[in-house]
Amino acid sequence: MTSSELWTRETADRYDAEEAEASSAAALGPMLDFLAELAGEGRALEFAIGTGRVGVPLRERGVPVVGIELSEHMAAVLRRKADESTLPVALGDMATTVVPGEFTLVYLVYNTITNLLTQDEQVECFRNAARHLGPGGRFVIELGVPPLRFLPPGQVAVPFDVSERHLGFDTFDLVEQVLVSHHLTLDGDDGRYRRGNSRHRYAWPAELDLMARIAGLEPERRVADWDGTPFTQDSAKHVSVWRKPV
């Protein structure tokens, strides 16, 4: 068991509805194009595949996909969309779980590497990706840039969503490099709000490059989004690609 927090059945059952916008064809299209091109004629392995928000449509594009997922409840939701023969899923943590075979692509999206709350576990995640890749294979991570530029002296909270049905803000422990995402979500039409939070270890792009080097991977590309927008000092997130040497 890693330090990742387990998703409950209740969270898994409402996940797809709450992430409907991120699961739309418009949102997923550039990501699927990006991943399918890197996978080529080979197989893809998704770390923390969840409910199959990305893995299922990528499989429908003809890319053979295998998943690793820590939460049996998230995997159960995926099973409503694709059976084991179509999209195999191994229950376990993404830092140490090994599945059979070799892959041209391993990918980890939607800030999920931050679910591993220690640097050692994040390094092991890179090593596990390298373990599964064939020569020339790629590891892809999608991750937000820590928004510490928004923290004036003495402030530890940054809002990331203020909308009619949801209030979200992150609080930071700058010593431990940990943030807590807080959510207040309108639950139904009776005016009640559901409160939730999750812990994450944030990491800078340069730190991920060092983790990749430790795992024997080489940096190949970093862009600001799945459309390939150049990454700059003002980018809110990055999509990074590392390659296993031939």
PDB file of C-alpha atoms in Angstrom:
ATOM      1  CA  MET A   1       0.000   0.000   0.000  1.00  0.00           C
ATOM      2  CA  THR A   2       1.311   3.411  -0.938  1.00  0.00           C
ATOM      3  CA  SER A   3       0.490   6.746   0.674  1.00  0.00           C
ATOM      4  CA  SER A   4      -2.193   7.386  -1.989  1.00  0.00           C
ATOM      5  CA  GLU A   5      -5.644   7.915  -0.531  1.00  0.00           C
ATOM      6  CA  LEU A   6      -8.200   5.291  -1.572  1.00  0.00           C
ATOM      7  CA  TRP A   7     -11.256   6.376  -3.550  1.00  0.00           C
ATOM      8  CA  THR A   8     -14.478   5.208  -1.926  1.00  0.00           C
ATOM      9  CA  ARG A   9     -17.484   3.636  -3.663  1.00  0.00           C
ATOM     10  CA  GLU A  10     -19.469   6.860  -3.253  1.00  0.00           C
ATOM     11  CA  THR A  11     -16.713   8.932  -4.855  1.00  0.00           C
ATOM     12  CA  ALA A  12     -16.258   6.432  -7.681  1.00  0.00           C
ATOM     13  CA  ASP A  13     -19.991   6.325  -8.463  1.00  0.00           C
ATOM     14  CA  ARG A  14     -20.234  10.093  -8.911  1.00  0.00           C
ATOM     15  CA  TYR A  15     -16.802  10.617 -10.492  1.00  0.00           C
ATOM     16  CA  ASP A  16     -17.871  10.474 -14.137  1.00  0.00           C
ATOM     17  CA  ALA A  17     -20.785  12.867 -13.609  1.00  0.00           C
ATOM     18  CA  GLU A  18     -18.561  15.377 -11.835  1.00  0.00           C
ATOM     19  CA  GLU A  19     -15.890  15.110 -14.531  1.00  0.00           C
ATOM     20  CA  ALA A  20     -18.312  15.296 -17.473  1.00  0.00           C
ATOM     21  CA  GLU A  21     -16.690  18.413 -18.920  1.00  0.00           C
ATOM     22  CA  ALA A  22     -13.200  16.868 -18.779  1.00  0.00           C
ATOM     23  CA  SER A  23     -14.616  13.726 -20.401  1.00  0.00           C
ATOM     24  CA  SER A  24     -16.213  15.478 -23.370  1.00  0.00           C
ATOM     25  CA  ALA A  25     -15.024  14.792 -26.901  1.00  0.00           C
ATOM     26  CA  ALA A  26     -13.712  18.346 -27.150  1.00  0.00           C
ATOM     27  CA  ALA A  27     -11.624  17.966 -23.995  1.00  0.00           C
ATOM     28  CA  LEU A  28     -10.398  14.436 -24.668  1.00  0.00           C
ATOM     29  CA  GLY A  29      -9.761  14.743 -28.400  1.00  0.00           C
ATOM     30  CA  PRO A  30      -6.322  16.407 -28.299  1.00  0.00           C
ATOM     31  CA  MET A  31      -5.187  14.120 -25.463  1.00  0.00           C
ATOM     32  CA  LEU A  32      -6.223  10.978 -27.315  1.00  0.00           C
ATOM     33  CA  ASP A  33      -4.509  12.216 -30.493  1.00  0.00           C
ATOM     34  CA  PHE A  34      -1.317  12.873 -28.526  1.00  0.00           C
ATOM     35  CA  LEU A  35      -1.319   9.500 -26.756  1.00  0.00           C
ATOM     36  CA  ALA A  36      -2.313   7.453 -29.799  1.00  0.00           C
ATOM     37  CA  GLU A  37       0.518   8.950 -31.840  1.00  0.00           C
ATOM     38  CA  LEU A  38       3.062   8.030 -29.169  1.00  0.00           C
ATOM     39  CA  ALA A  39       1.651   4.522 -28.729  1.00  0.00           C
ATOM     40  CA  GLY A  40       1.951   3.885 -32.458  1.00  0.00           C
ATOM     41  CA  GLU A  41       1.479   0.194 -33.238  1.00  0.00           C
ATOM     42  CA  GLY A  42       2.334  -0.845 -29.664  1.00  0.00           C
ATOM     43  CA  ARG A  43       0.481  -1.179 -26.374  1.00  0.00           C
ATOM     44  CA  ALA A  44      -0.267   1.528 -23.794  1.00  0.00           C
ATOM     45  CA  LEU A  45      -0.277   1.225 -20.002  1.00  0.00           C
ATOM     46  CA  GLU A  46      -2.262   3.740 -17.957  1.00  0.00           C
ATOM     47  CA  PHE A  47      -1.202   4.276 -14.358  1.00  0.00           C
ATOM     48  CA  ALA A  48      -4.205   5.072 -12.107  1.00  0.00           C
ATOM     49  CA  ILE A  49      -6.695   4.332 -14.875  1.00  0.00           C
ATOM     50  CA  GLY A  50      -9.664   5.100 -12.616  1.00  0.00           C
ATOM     51  CA  THR A  51     -13.065   4.774 -14.279  1.00  0.00           C
ATOM     52  CA  GLY A  52     -11.501   4.579 -17.735  1.00  0.00           C
ATOM     53  CA  ARG A  53     -12.169   8.227 -18.630  1.00  0.00           C
ATOM     54  CA  VAL A  54      -9.102   8.154 -20.913  1.00  0.00           C
ATOM     55  CA  GLY A  55      -8.294   4.457 -21.281  1.00  0.00           C
ATOM     56  CA  VAL A  56     -11.667   3.375 -22.679  1.00  0.00           C
ATOM     57  CA  PRO A  57     -11.824   5.909 -25.550  1.00  0.00           C
ATOM     58  CA  LEU A  58      -8.131   5.326 -26.299  1.00  0.00           C
ATOM     59  CA  ARG A  59      -8.890   1.599 -26.601  1.00  0.00           C
ATOM     60  CA  GLU A  60     -11.803   2.451 -28.893  1.00  0.00           C
ATOM     61  CA  ARG A  61      -9.289   4.183 -31.159  1.00  0.00           C
ATOM     62  CA  GLY A  62      -7.549   0.859 -31.628  1.00  0.00           C
ATOM     63  CA  VAL A  63      -4.727   1.233 -29.089  1.00  0.00           C
ATOM     64  CA  PRO A  64      -4.426  -1.857 -26.854  1.00  0.00           C
ATOM     65  CA  VAL A  65      -4.646  -0.460 -23.291  1.00  0.00           C
ATOM     66  CA  VAL A  66      -3.861  -2.063 -19.934  1.00  0.00           C
ATOM     67  CA  GLY A  67      -4.530  -0.295 -16.641  1.00  0.00           C
ATOM     68  CA  ILE A  68      -3.275  -0.235 -13.069  1.00  0.00           C
ATOM     69  CA  GLU A  69      -5.704   1.097 -10.448  1.00  0.00           C
ATOM     70  CA  LEU A  70      -5.497   1.246  -6.663  1.00  0.00           C
ATOM     71  CA  SER A  71      -9.233   1.641  -5.953  1.00  0.00           C
ATOM     72  CA  GLU A  72     -11.381  -1.410  -6.615  1.00  0.00           C
ATOM     73  CA  HIS A  73     -14.411   0.890  -6.654  1.00  0.00           C
ATOM     74  CA  MET A  74     -13.007   3.007  -9.494  1.00  0.00           C
ATOM     75  CA  ALA A  75     -12.107  -0.167 -11.398  1.00  0.00           C
ATOM     76  CA  ALA A  76     -15.648  -1.478 -10.885  1.00  0.00           C
ATOM     77  CA  VAL A  77     -17.038   1.599 -12.653  1.00  0.00           C
ATOM     78  CA  LEU A  78     -14.624   0.989 -15.527  1.00  0.00           C
ATOM     79  CA  ARG A  79     -15.905  -2.589 -15.763  1.00  0.00           C
ATOM     80  CA  ARG A  80     -19.339  -1.229 -16.681  1.00  0.00           C
ATOM     81  CA  LYS A  81     -17.731   0.198 -19.842  1.00  0.00           C
ATOM     82  CA  ALA A  82     -15.231  -2.492 -20.899  1.00  0.00           C
ATOM     83  CA  ASP A  83     -14.688  -6.111 -19.892  1.00  0.00           C
ATOM     84  CA  GLU A  84     -11.383  -7.658 -18.825  1.00  0.00           C
ATOM     85  CA  SER A  85     -10.583  -9.086 -22.227  1.00  0.00           C
ATOM     86  CA  THR A  86     -11.055  -5.670 -23.845  1.00  0.00           C
ATOM     87  CA  LEU A  87      -9.200  -3.627 -21.247  1.00  0.00           C
ATOM     88  CA  PRO A  88      -7.297  -5.587 -18.569  1.00  0.00           C
ATOM     89  CA  VAL A  89      -6.840  -3.852 -15.203  1.00  0.00           C
ATOM     90  CA  ALA A  90      -4.516  -4.876 -12.377  1.00  0.00           C
ATOM     91  CA  LEU A  91      -5.507  -3.763  -8.882  1.00  0.00           C
ATOM     92  CA  GLY A  92      -2.522  -2.224  -7.129  1.00  0.00           C
ATOM     93  CA  ASP A  93      -0.470   0.924  -6.713  1.00  0.00           C
ATOM     94  CA  MET A  94       1.212   2.562  -9.675  1.00  0.00           C
ATOM     95  CA  ALA A  95       4.623   2.752  -8.003  1.00  0.00           C
ATOM     96  CA  THR A  96       5.205  -0.995  -7.643  1.00  0.00           C
ATOM     97  CA  THR A  97       2.526  -3.057  -9.440  1.00  0.00           C
ATOM     98  CA  VAL A  98       3.880  -4.928 -12.460  1.00  0.00           C
ATOM     99  CA  VAL A  99       1.773  -6.224 -15.356  1.00  0.00           C
ATOM    100  CA  PRO A 100       2.952  -8.666 -18.046  1.00  0.00           C
ATOM    101  CA  GLY A 101       4.393  -7.587 -21.348  1.00  0.00           C
ATOM    102  CA  GLU A 102       6.161  -4.613 -22.867  1.00  0.00           C
ATOM    103  CA  PHE A 103       4.679  -1.244 -23.782  1.00  0.00           C
ATOM    104  CA  THR A 104       5.506   1.587 -26.157  1.00  0.00           C
ATOM    105  CA  LEU A 105       3.667   4.073 -23.940  1.00  0.00           C
ATOM    106  CA  VAL A 106       3.042   4.502 -20.214  1.00  0.00           C
ATOM    107  CA  TYR A 107       0.956   7.528 -19.256  1.00  0.00           C
ATOM    108  CA  LEU A 108      -0.270   9.220 -16.075  1.00  0.00           C
ATOM    109  CA  VAL A 109      -2.667  12.139 -16.467  1.00  0.00           C
ATOM    110  CA  TYR A 110      -4.755  14.650 -14.531  1.00  0.00           C
ATOM    111  CA  ASN A 111      -2.187  15.487 -11.810  1.00  0.00           C
ATOM    112  CA  THR A 112      -2.372  11.934 -10.487  1.00  0.00           C
ATOM    113  CA  ILE A 113       1.330  11.522  -9.688  1.00  0.00           C
ATOM    114  CA  THR A 114       0.697  13.955  -6.830  1.00  0.00           C
ATOM    115  CA  ASN A 115      -1.448  11.283  -5.160  1.00  0.00           C
ATOM    116  CA  LEU A 116       1.862   9.706  -4.144  1.00  0.00           C
ATOM    117  CA  LEU A 117       2.705  11.743  -1.055  1.00  0.00           C
ATOM    118  CA  THR A 118       6.447  11.114  -0.808  1.00  0.00           C
ATOM    119  CA  GLN A 119       9.310  11.846  -3.154  1.00  0.00           C
ATOM    120  CA  ASP A 120      10.546   8.255  -2.847  1.00  0.00           C
ATOM    121  CA  GLU A 121       7.211   6.903  -4.092  1.00  0.00           C
ATOM    122  CA  GLN A 122       7.152   9.337  -6.985  1.00  0.00           C
ATOM    123  CA  VAL A 123      10.653   8.188  -7.975  1.00  0.00           C
ATOM    124  CA  GLU A 124       9.454   4.579  -7.793  1.00  0.00           C
ATOM    125  CA  CYS A 125       6.570   5.513 -10.096  1.00  0.00           C
ATOM    126  CA  PHE A 126       9.099   6.628 -12.718  1.00  0.00           C
ATOM    127  CA  ARG A 127      11.083   3.445 -12.192  1.00  0.00           C
ATOM    128  CA  ASN A 128       7.937   1.389 -12.625  1.00  0.00           C
ATOM    129  CA  ALA A 129       7.170   3.186 -15.875  1.00  0.00           C
ATOM    130  CA  ALA A 130      10.680   2.496 -17.151  1.00  0.00           C
ATOM    131  CA  ARG A 131      10.323  -1.153 -16.099  1.00  0.00           C
ATOM    132  CA  HIS A 132       7.321  -1.567 -18.396  1.00  0.00           C
ATOM    133  CA  LEU A 133       8.680   0.322 -21.412  1.00  0.00           C
ATOM    134  CA  GLY A 134      10.453  -1.251 -24.339  1.00  0.00           C
ATOM    135  CA  PRO A 135      13.501   0.509 -25.834  1.00  0.00           C
ATOM    136  CA  GLY A 136      12.383   3.815 -27.339  1.00  0.00           C
ATOM    137  CA  GLY A 137       9.123   3.774 -25.356  1.00  0.00           C
ATOM    138  CA  ARG A 138       7.731   6.920 -23.739  1.00  0.00           C
ATOM    139  CA  PHE A 139       6.411   7.925 -20.335  1.00  0.00           C
ATOM    140  CA  VAL A 140       3.935  10.838 -20.352  1.00  0.00           C
ATOM    141  CA  ILE A 141       2.746  12.877 -17.371  1.00  0.00           C
ATOM    142  CA  GLU A 142       0.147  15.658 -17.273  1.00  0.00           C
ATOM    143  CA  LEU A 143       0.650  17.879 -14.230  1.00  0.00           C
ATOM    144  CA  GLY A 144      -0.183  21.351 -13.028  1.00  0.00           C
ATOM    145  CA  VAL A 145       2.576  23.799 -12.165  1.00  0.00           C
ATOM    146  CA  PRO A 146       2.402  24.609  -8.432  1.00  0.00           C
ATOM    147  CA  PRO A 147       0.661  28.010  -8.228  1.00  0.00           C
ATOM    148  CA  LEU A 148       2.981  29.396  -5.565  1.00  0.00           C
ATOM    149  CA  ARG A 149       3.347  32.696  -7.417  1.00  0.00           C
ATOM    150  CA  PHE A 150      -0.186  33.470  -6.191  1.00  0.00           C
ATOM    151  CA  LEU A 151       0.855  33.201  -2.540  1.00  0.00           C
ATOM    152  CA  PRO A 152       1.753  36.566  -0.995  1.00  0.00           C
ATOM    153  CA  PRO A 153       3.797  36.429   2.232  1.00  0.00           C
ATOM    154  CA  GLY A 154       1.739  34.926   5.048  1.00  0.00           C
ATOM    155  CA  GLN A 155      -0.948  33.391   2.805  1.00  0.00           C
ATOM    156  CA  VAL A 156      -1.290  29.617   2.439  1.00  0.00           C
ATOM    157  CA  ALA A 157      -4.461  29.268   0.319  1.00  0.00           C
ATOM    158  CA  VAL A 158      -5.116  29.675  -3.429  1.00  0.00           C
ATOM    159  CA  PRO A 159      -8.595  29.327  -5.015  1.00  0.00           C
ATOM    160  CA  PHE A 160      -8.723  27.288  -8.222  1.00  0.00           C
ATOM    161  CA  ASP A 161     -12.480  27.259  -8.870  1.00  0.00           C
ATOM    162  CA  VAL A 162     -15.187  29.687  -7.724  1.00  0.00           C
ATOM    163  CA  SER A 163     -18.411  28.853  -9.516  1.00  0.00           C
ATOM    164  CA  GLU A 164     -22.112  28.516  -8.824  1.00  0.00           C
ATOM    165  CA  ARG A 165     -21.978  24.847  -7.835  1.00  0.00           C
ATOM    166  CA  HIS A 166     -18.406  24.459  -6.631  1.00  0.00           C
ATOM    167  CA  LEU A 167     -15.797  26.232  -4.521  1.00  0.00           C
ATOM    168  CA  GLY A 168     -12.293  24.811  -4.664  1.00  0.00           C
ATOM    169  CA  PHE A 169      -9.095  26.018  -3.056  1.00  0.00           C
ATOM    170  CA  ASP A 170      -5.679  24.586  -2.210  1.00  0.00           C
ATOM    171  CA  THR A 171      -3.805  25.097   1.048  1.00  0.00           C
ATOM    172  CA  PHE A 172      -0.040  24.631   1.061  1.00  0.00           C
ATOM    173  CA  ASP A 173       2.545  23.251   3.445  1.00  0.00           C
ATOM    174  CA  LEU A 174       5.626  24.805   1.867  1.00  0.00           C
ATOM    175  CA  VAL A 175       8.035  22.884   4.091  1.00  0.00           C
ATOM    176  CA  GLU A 176       6.695  19.406   3.320  1.00  0.00           C
ATOM    177  CA  GLN A 177       5.803  20.286  -0.318  1.00  0.00           C
ATOM    178  CA  VAL A 178       2.240  19.080   0.259  1.00  0.00           C
ATOM    179  CA  LEU A 179      -1.031  20.715  -0.705  1.00  0.00           C
ATOM    180  CA  VAL A 180      -4.575  19.913   0.362  1.00  0.00           C
ATOM    181  CA  SER A 181      -7.343  20.468  -2.189  1.00  0.00           C
ATOM    182  CA  HIS A 182     -10.595  21.529  -0.516  1.00  0.00           C
ATOM    183  CA  HIS A 183     -13.949  21.216  -2.258  1.00  0.00           C
ATOM    184  CA  LEU A 184     -17.398  22.544  -1.411  1.00  0.00           C
ATOM    185  CA  THR A 185     -19.830  21.117  -3.976  1.00  0.00           C
ATOM    186  CA  LEU A 186     -23.536  21.860  -4.256  1.00  0.00           C
ATOM    187  CA  ASP A 187     -25.178  18.491  -3.613  1.00  0.00           C
ATOM    188  CA  GLY A 188     -28.632  18.378  -5.159  1.00  0.00           C
ATOM    189  CA  ASP A 189     -31.103  21.242  -5.379  1.00  0.00           C
ATOM    190  CA  ASP A 190     -31.851  21.768  -1.698  1.00  0.00           C
ATOM    191  CA  GLY A 191     -28.944  24.150  -1.105  1.00  0.00           C
ATOM    192  CA  ARG A 192     -26.757  21.683   0.766  1.00  0.00           C
ATOM    193  CA  TYR A 193     -23.030  21.532   0.039  1.00  0.00           C
ATOM    194  CA  ARG A 194     -20.839  18.451   0.243  1.00  0.00           C
ATOM    195  CA  ARG A 195     -17.378  19.001   1.662  1.00  0.00           C
ATOM    196  CA  GLY A 196     -14.338  17.000   0.646  1.00  0.00           C
ATOM    197  CA  ASN A 197     -10.564  17.248   0.549  1.00  0.00           C
ATOM    198  CA  SER A 198      -7.547  15.358  -0.723  1.00  0.00           C
ATOM    199  CA  ARG A 199      -3.801  15.527  -0.053  1.00  0.00           C
ATOM    200  CA  HIS A 200      -1.151  15.808  -2.769  1.00  0.00           C
ATOM    201  CA  ARG A 201       2.625  16.150  -3.044  1.00  0.00           C
ATOM    202  CA  TYR A 202       3.346  18.781  -5.669  1.00  0.00           C
ATOM    203  CA  ALA A 203       6.490  18.683  -7.787  1.00  0.00           C
ATOM    204  CA  TRP A 204       8.165  21.054 -10.209  1.00  0.00           C
ATOM    205  CA  PRO A 205       8.967  20.091 -13.814  1.00  0.00           C
ATOM    206  CA  ALA A 206      12.699  20.104 -13.071  1.00  0.00           C
ATOM    207  CA  GLU A 207      12.172  17.717 -10.154  1.00  0.00           C
ATOM    208  CA  LEU A 208      10.311  15.318 -12.445  1.00  0.00           C
ATOM    209  CA  ASP A 209      13.200  15.482 -14.928  1.00  0.00           C
ATOM    210  CA  LEU A 210      15.556  14.382 -12.157  1.00  0.00           C
ATOM    211  CA  MET A 211      13.202  11.526 -11.215  1.00  0.00           C
ATOM    212  CA  ALA A 212      13.215  10.477 -14.860  1.00  0.00           C
ATOM    213  CA  ARG A 213      17.008  10.520 -14.957  1.00  0.00           C
ATOM    214  CA  ILE A 214      17.151   8.334 -11.847  1.00  0.00           C
ATOM    215  CA  ALA A 215      14.843   5.879 -13.645  1.00  0.00           C
ATOM    216  CA  GLY A 216      17.014   5.893 -16.766  1.00  0.00           C
ATOM    217  CA  LEU A 217      14.670   7.976 -18.909  1.00  0.00           C
ATOM    218  CA  GLU A 218      15.613  10.953 -21.064  1.00  0.00           C
ATOM    219  CA  PRO A 219      13.553  14.154 -21.526  1.00  0.00           C
ATOM    220  CA  GLU A 220      12.074  14.394 -25.011  1.00  0.00           C
ATOM    221  CA  ARG A 221       9.346  17.036 -24.986  1.00  0.00           C
ATOM    222  CA  ARG A 222       7.475  19.424 -22.696  1.00  0.00           C
ATOM    223  CA  VAL A 223       4.444  21.426 -23.801  1.00  0.00           C
ATOM    224  CA  ALA A 224       1.775  23.448 -22.011  1.00  0.00           C
ATOM    225  CA  ASP A 225      -1.192  21.320 -23.109  1.00  0.00           C
ATOM    226  CA  TRP A 226      -2.273  18.415 -25.305  1.00  0.00           C
ATOM    227  CA  ASP A 227      -2.522  20.756 -28.319  1.00  0.00           C
ATOM    228  CA  GLY A 228       1.237  21.306 -28.153  1.00  0.00           C
ATOM    229  CA  THR A 229       1.234  24.937 -26.998  1.00  0.00           C
ATOM    230  CA  PRO A 230       4.807  25.913 -26.046  1.00  0.00           C
ATOM    231  CA  PHE A 231       5.581  25.653 -22.337  1.00  0.00           C
ATOM    232  CA  THR A 232       6.547  29.005 -20.796  1.00  0.00           C
ATOM    233  CA  GLN A 233       7.042  30.535 -17.368  1.00  0.00           C
ATOM    234  CA  ASP A 234       3.351  31.489 -17.388  1.00  0.00           C
ATOM    235  CA  SER A 235       1.987  28.011 -18.193  1.00  0.00           C
ATOM    236  CA  ALA A 236      -0.436  26.649 -15.601  1.00  0.00           C
ATOM    237  CA  LYS A 237       0.361  23.012 -16.418  1.00  0.00           C
ATOM    238  CA  HIS A 238       2.623  20.865 -18.559  1.00  0.00           C
ATOM    239  CA  VAL A 239       2.527  17.652 -20.544  1.00  0.00           C
ATOM    240  CA  SER A 240       5.978  16.072 -20.353  1.00  0.00           C
ATOM    241  CA  VAL A 241       7.412  13.166 -22.319  1.00  0.00           C
ATOM    242  CA  TRP A 242      10.452  11.108 -21.368  1.00  0.00           C
ATOM    243  CA  ARG A 243      11.954   8.380 -23.552  1.00  0.00           C
ATOM    244  CA  LYS A 244      13.650   5.112 -22.690  1.00  0.00           C
ATOM    245  CA  PRO A 245      16.941   4.941 -24.599  1.00  0.00           C
ATOM    246  CA  VAL A 246      17.255   2.380 -27.365  1.00  0.00           C
TER     247      VAL A 246
END
